[in-house]
XYZ file of C-alpha atoms in Angstrom:
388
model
C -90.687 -0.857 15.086
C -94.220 0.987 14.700
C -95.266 1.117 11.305
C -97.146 3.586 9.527
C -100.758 3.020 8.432
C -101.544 5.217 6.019
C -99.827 6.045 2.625
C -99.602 9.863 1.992
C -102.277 11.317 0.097
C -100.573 13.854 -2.426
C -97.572 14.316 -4.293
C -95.889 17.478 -4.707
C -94.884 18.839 -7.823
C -91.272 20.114 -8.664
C -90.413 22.890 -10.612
C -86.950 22.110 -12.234
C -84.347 24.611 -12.092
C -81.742 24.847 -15.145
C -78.710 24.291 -14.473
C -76.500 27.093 -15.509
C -72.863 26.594 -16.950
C -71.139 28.976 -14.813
C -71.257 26.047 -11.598
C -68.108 25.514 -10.557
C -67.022 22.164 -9.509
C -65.262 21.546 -6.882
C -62.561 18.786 -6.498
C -62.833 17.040 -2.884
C -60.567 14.869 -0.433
C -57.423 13.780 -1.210
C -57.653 10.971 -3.391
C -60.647 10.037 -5.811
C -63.398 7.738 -5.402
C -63.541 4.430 -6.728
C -66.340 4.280 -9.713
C -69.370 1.872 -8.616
C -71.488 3.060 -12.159
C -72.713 -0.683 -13.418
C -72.120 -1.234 -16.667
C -75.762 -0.324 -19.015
C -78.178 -2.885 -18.833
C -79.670 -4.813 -21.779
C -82.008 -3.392 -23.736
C -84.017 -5.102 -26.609
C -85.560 -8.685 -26.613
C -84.294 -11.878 -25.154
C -82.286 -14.138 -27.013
C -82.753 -17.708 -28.530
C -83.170 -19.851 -25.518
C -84.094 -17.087 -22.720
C -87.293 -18.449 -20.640
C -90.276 -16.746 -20.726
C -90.868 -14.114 -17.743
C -92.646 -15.516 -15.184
C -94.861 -13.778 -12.256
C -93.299 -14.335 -9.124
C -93.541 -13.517 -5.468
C -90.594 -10.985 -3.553
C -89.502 -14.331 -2.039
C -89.015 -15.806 -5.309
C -87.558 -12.725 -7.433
C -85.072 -12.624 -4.325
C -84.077 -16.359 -4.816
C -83.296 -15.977 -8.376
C -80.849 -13.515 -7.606
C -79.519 -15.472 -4.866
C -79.502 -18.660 -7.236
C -77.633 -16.966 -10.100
C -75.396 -14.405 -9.106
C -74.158 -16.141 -5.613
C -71.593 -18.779 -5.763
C -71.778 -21.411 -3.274
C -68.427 -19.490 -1.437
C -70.785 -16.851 -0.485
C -69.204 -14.647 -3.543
C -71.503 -12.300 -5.476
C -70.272 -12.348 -8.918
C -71.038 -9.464 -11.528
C -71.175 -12.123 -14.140
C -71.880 -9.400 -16.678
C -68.415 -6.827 -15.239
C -65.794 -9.410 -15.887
C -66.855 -11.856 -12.551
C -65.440 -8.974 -10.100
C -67.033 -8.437 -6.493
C -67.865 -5.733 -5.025
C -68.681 -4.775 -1.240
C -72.215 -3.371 -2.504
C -72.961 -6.744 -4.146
C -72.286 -8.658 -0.835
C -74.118 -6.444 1.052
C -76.881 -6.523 -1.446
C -76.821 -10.287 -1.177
C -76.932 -10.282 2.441
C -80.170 -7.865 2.482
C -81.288 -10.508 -0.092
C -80.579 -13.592 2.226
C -82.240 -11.891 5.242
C -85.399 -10.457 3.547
C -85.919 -14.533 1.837
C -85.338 -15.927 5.337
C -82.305 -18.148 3.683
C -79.998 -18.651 6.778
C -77.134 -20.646 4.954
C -76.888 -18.113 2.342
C -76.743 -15.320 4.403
C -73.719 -17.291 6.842
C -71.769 -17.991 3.505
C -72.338 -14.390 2.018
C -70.714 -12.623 5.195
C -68.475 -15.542 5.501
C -67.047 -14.643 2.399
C -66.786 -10.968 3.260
C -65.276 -11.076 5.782
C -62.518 -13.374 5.198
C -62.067 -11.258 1.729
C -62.985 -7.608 2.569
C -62.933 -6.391 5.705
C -60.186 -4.077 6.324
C -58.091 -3.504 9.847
C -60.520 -0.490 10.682
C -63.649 -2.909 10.317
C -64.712 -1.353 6.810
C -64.931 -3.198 3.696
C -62.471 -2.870 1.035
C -64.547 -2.123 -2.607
C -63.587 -4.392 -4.897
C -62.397 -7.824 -4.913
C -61.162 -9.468 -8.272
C -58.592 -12.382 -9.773
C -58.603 -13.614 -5.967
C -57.523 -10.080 -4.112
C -58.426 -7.044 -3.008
C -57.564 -4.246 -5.762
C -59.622 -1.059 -4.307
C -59.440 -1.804 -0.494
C -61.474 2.571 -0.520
C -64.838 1.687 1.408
C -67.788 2.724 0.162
C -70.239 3.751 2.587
C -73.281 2.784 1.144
C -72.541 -0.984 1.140
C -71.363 -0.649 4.349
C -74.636 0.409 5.729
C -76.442 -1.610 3.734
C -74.296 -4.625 5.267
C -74.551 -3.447 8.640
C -78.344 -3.208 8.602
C -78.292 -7.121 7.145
C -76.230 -7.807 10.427
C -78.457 -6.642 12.764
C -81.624 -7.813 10.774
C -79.999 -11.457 10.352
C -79.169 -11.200 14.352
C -82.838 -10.936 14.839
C -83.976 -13.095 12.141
C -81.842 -15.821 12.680
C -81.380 -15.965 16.613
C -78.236 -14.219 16.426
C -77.183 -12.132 19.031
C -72.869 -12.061 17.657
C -74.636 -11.264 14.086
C -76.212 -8.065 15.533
C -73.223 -6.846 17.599
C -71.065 -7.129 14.130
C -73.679 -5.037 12.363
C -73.006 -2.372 15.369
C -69.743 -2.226 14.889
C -69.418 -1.959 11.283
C -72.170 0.731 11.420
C -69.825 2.473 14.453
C -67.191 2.457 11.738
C -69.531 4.471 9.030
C -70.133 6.767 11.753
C -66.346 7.516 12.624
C -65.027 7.341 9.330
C -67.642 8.530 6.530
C -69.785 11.274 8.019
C -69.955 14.988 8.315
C -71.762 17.432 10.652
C -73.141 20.527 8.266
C -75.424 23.427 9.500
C -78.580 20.963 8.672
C -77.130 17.909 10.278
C -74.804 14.645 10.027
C -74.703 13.267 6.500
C -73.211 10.115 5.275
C -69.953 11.021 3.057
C -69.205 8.065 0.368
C -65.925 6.934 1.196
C -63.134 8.316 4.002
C -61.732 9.889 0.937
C -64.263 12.782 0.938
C -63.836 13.611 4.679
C -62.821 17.497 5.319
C -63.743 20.723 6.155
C -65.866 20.632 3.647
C -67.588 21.045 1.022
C -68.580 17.362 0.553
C -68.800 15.198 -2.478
C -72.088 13.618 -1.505
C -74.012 10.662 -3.314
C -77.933 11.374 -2.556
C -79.270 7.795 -3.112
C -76.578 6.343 -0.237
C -78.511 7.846 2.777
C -81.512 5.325 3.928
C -83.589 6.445 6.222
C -84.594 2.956 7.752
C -81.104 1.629 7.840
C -80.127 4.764 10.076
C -82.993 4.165 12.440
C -82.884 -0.065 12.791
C -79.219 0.763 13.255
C -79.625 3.750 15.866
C -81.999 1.151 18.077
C -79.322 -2.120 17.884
C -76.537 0.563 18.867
C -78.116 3.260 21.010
C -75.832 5.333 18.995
C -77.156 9.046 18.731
C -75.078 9.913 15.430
C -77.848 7.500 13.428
C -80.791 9.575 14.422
C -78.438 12.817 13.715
C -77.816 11.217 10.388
C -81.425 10.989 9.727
C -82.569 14.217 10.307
C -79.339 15.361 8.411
C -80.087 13.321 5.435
C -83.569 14.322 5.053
C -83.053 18.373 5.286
C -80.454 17.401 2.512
C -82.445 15.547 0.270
C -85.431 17.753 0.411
C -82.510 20.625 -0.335
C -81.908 19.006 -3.548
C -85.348 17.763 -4.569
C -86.490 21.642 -4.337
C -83.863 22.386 -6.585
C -84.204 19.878 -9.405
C -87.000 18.021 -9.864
C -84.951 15.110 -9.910
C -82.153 14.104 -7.857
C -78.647 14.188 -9.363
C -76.155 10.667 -9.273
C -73.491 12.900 -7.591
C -73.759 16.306 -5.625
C -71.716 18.311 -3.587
C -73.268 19.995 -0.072
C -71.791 22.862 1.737
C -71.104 23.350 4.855
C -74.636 25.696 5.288
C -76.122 22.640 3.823
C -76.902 23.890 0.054
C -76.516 21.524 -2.763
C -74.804 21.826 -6.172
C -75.472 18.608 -8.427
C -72.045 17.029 -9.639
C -71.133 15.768 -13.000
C -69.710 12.929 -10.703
C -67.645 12.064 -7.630
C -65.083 14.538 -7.779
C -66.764 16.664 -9.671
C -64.402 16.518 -12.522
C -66.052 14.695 -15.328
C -69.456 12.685 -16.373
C -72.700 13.470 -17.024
C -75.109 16.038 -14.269
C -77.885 13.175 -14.441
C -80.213 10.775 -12.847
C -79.348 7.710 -13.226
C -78.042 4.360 -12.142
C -76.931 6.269 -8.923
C -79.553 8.608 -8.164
C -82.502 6.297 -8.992
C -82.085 4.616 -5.874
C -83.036 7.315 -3.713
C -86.802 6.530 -4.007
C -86.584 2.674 -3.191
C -84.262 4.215 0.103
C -86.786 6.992 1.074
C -90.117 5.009 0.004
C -89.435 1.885 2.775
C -89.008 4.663 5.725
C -91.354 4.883 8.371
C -91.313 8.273 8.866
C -93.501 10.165 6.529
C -91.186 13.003 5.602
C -89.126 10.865 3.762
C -91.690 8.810 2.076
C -92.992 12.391 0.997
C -89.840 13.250 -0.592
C -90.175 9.297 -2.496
C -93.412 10.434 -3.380
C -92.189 13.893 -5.047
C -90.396 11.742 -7.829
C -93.463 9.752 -9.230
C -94.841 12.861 -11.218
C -91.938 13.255 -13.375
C -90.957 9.902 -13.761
C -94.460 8.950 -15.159
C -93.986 11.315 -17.939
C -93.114 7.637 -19.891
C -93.990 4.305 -20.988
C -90.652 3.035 -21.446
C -88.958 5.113 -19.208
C -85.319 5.778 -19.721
C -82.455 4.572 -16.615
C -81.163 8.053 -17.779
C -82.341 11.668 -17.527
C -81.373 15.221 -16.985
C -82.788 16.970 -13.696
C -85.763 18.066 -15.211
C -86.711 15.108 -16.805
C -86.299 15.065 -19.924
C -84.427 11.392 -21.482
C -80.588 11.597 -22.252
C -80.065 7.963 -23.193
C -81.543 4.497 -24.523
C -81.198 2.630 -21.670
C -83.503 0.383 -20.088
C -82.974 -0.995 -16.791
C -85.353 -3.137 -14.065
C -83.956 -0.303 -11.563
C -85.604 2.631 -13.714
C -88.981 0.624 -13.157
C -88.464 0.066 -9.297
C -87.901 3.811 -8.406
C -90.986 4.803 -10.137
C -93.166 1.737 -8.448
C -91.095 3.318 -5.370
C -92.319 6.983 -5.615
C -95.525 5.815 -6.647
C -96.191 3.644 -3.729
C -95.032 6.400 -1.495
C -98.098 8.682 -3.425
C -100.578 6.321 -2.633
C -100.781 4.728 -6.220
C -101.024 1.077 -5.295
C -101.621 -0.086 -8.731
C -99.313 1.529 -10.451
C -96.322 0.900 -8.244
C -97.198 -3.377 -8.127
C -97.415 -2.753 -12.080
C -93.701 -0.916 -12.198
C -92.443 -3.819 -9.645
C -93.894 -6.378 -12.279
C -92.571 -4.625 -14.886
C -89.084 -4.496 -13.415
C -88.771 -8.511 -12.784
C -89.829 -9.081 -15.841
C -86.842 -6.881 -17.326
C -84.508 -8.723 -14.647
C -85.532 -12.043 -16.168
C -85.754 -11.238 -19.937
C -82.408 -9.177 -19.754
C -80.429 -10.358 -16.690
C -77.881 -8.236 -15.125
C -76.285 -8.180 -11.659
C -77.275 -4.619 -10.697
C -80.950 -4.917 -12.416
C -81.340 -8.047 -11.256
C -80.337 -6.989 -7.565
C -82.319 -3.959 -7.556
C -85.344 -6.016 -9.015
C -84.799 -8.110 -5.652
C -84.184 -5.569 -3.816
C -87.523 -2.995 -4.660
C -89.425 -6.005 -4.179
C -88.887 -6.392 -0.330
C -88.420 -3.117 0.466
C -91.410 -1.657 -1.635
C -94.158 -4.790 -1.155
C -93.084 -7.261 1.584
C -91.869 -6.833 5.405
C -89.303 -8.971 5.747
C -86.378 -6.359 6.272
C -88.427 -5.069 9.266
C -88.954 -1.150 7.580
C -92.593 0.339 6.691
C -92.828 -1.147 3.071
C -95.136 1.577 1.448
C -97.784 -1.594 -0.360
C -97.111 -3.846 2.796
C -98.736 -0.923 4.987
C -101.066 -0.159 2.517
C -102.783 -3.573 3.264
């Protein structure tokens, strides 16, 4: 895949627009979505007995993940939610795997998915826990996100059955959990929300280089449709707010009203565990639009030190929380801006939470950021990697 060469050279600046009470919510699909929120991570110092932090390469960061949430099944365990499994931990694990170059792992991660959560139609049930299924509703992002490690590990690992699974689990997405609007296909988070629209829509689930490593394994049209979709979205919502929302809602025209959550119904209108994700997902892209709209984040999110995992749309904190992934989206938009430094300080700064405070979904996103934002291993335009 051609890579870029240059980071971009300026960031724009958002003006936030209140959000009024008179939005109305609207309640999609015909049965809810399962709730994927992690529980908070740990704030505060580490306990008696917790190692010091240690500097440590993307290989290594992804390793300790690998080493202490995977079991040797191929199971990703949120140790820290009661030792459930989820389909975006395995697919998180398999990204993992690939991007570390660890073969066996990766064969017993997708092993273990397979035999445990993949459903008739080839999608993968959520959650897993007390040795069975108990949400078999799919939730597209880990699908992608496993369907991309499929056709990565096909290529990585000499693969060529690995590669045609990814294919057809991404040929799945497509049928099942997308919508055409006036501005394009977008990805819909779970067969629950498909319709006539209007769409419950997570913003942080589109990624930009999944879509296009997928749409050159499968020749498939739809993933280049989905690109160009996903990007007039996102750049609908980032010149709304300066900061994306965890849950939205798009109409058919392709305007976006930010959700309290899912369906609309209850939570929080935030940015947060959710939403943050968008910048690590737009930030690896190789086409420059999207690492643009990455970039567009950095100014508000550098308005802290200790920057909270939780603010309203304009910026402003709304809880304690700290989290590694709070750390990774800014070292995300700020790579995307050009600011080298900054971003390999906030990727520092975020292993160091994952190993002082450990928890699955910090700990994965720690991983995560650190391939996707500073090494080359999942085959996308990593904005430091480039910079080099």
């Amino acid at each position: 895949m051609t890579r870029r060469t240059k980071a971009l050279l300026a960031v724009v600046v958002v003006v936030a627009v209140a959000l009024t009470a008179g939005v109305a919510w609207l309640v999609v699909g015909p049965s809810g979505p399962s709730s994927d929120e992690p529980a908070a991570d740990a704030t505060g110092t580490p306990g008696a007995g917790t190692p010091t932090p240690q500097a440590r390469t993307a290989t290594e960061i992804g390793e300790g993940f690998l080493d202490d949430w995977v079991d040797d099944d191929g199971r990703v365990v949120r140790r820290d939610q009661g030792d459930d499994t989820v389909s975006e931990g395995q697919a998180y694990g398999m990204l993992v795997a690939v991007g570390v170059g660890d073969e066996q792992r990766f064969d017993a991660i997708w092993r273990w998915t397979r035999e445990n959560l993949v459903r008739e139609d080839g999608l993968l049930a959520w959650r897993w826990a007390d040795g069975a299924v108990v949400d078999d509703m799919p939730a597209s992002d880990a699908d992608v996100d496993a369907a991309r490690a499929l056709v990565l590990a096909g290529e990585a690992f000499g693969d060529p059955s690995l590669t045609e699974q990814g294919v057809d689990l991404g040929g799945a997405v497509l049928d099942e959990m997308t919508a055409v609007t006036d501005v394009g296909r977008i990805l819909l988070p779970g067969p629950w929300a498909a319709g006539d629209g209007p769409w419950s829509y997570n913003p942080s689930y589109a990624s930009p280089a999944s879509f296009a490593q997928l749409a050159e394994a499968s020749g498939d049209p739809r993933w280049s449709e989905l690109e160009a979709g996903s990007r007039a979205v996102t750049t609908a919502v980032l010149d709304a707010t300066a900061l994306p929302s965890d849950w939205a809602q798009v109409r058919r025209d392709g305007s976006v009203v930010p959700l309290p959550g899912a369906d609309g119904t209850s939570g929080t209108v935030q940015y947060s565990y959710d939403a943050a994700r968008l910048a690590l997902r737009y930030a690896e892209s190789c086409t420059p639009d999207d690492v643009a709209l990455a970039a567009r984040l950095a100014p508000v999110l550098q308005r802290y030190d200790d920057l909270p995992m939780q603010l309203d749309l304009g910026g402003q904190s709304i809880g304690a929380d700290q989290s590694p992934l709070a750390y990774a989206a800014r070292a995300a938009a700020e790579a995307s801006a050009g600011q080298h430094e900054e971003a390999s300080a906030d990727l520092r700064r975020a292993d160091t939470l994952a190993q002082s405070t450990p928890t699955y979904y910090g700990t994965a996103w720690a991983a995560l950021a650190a391939l996707q934002v500073e090494a080359s291993a999942l085959g996308a335009c990593s904005p430091l990697e480039v910079a080099r």
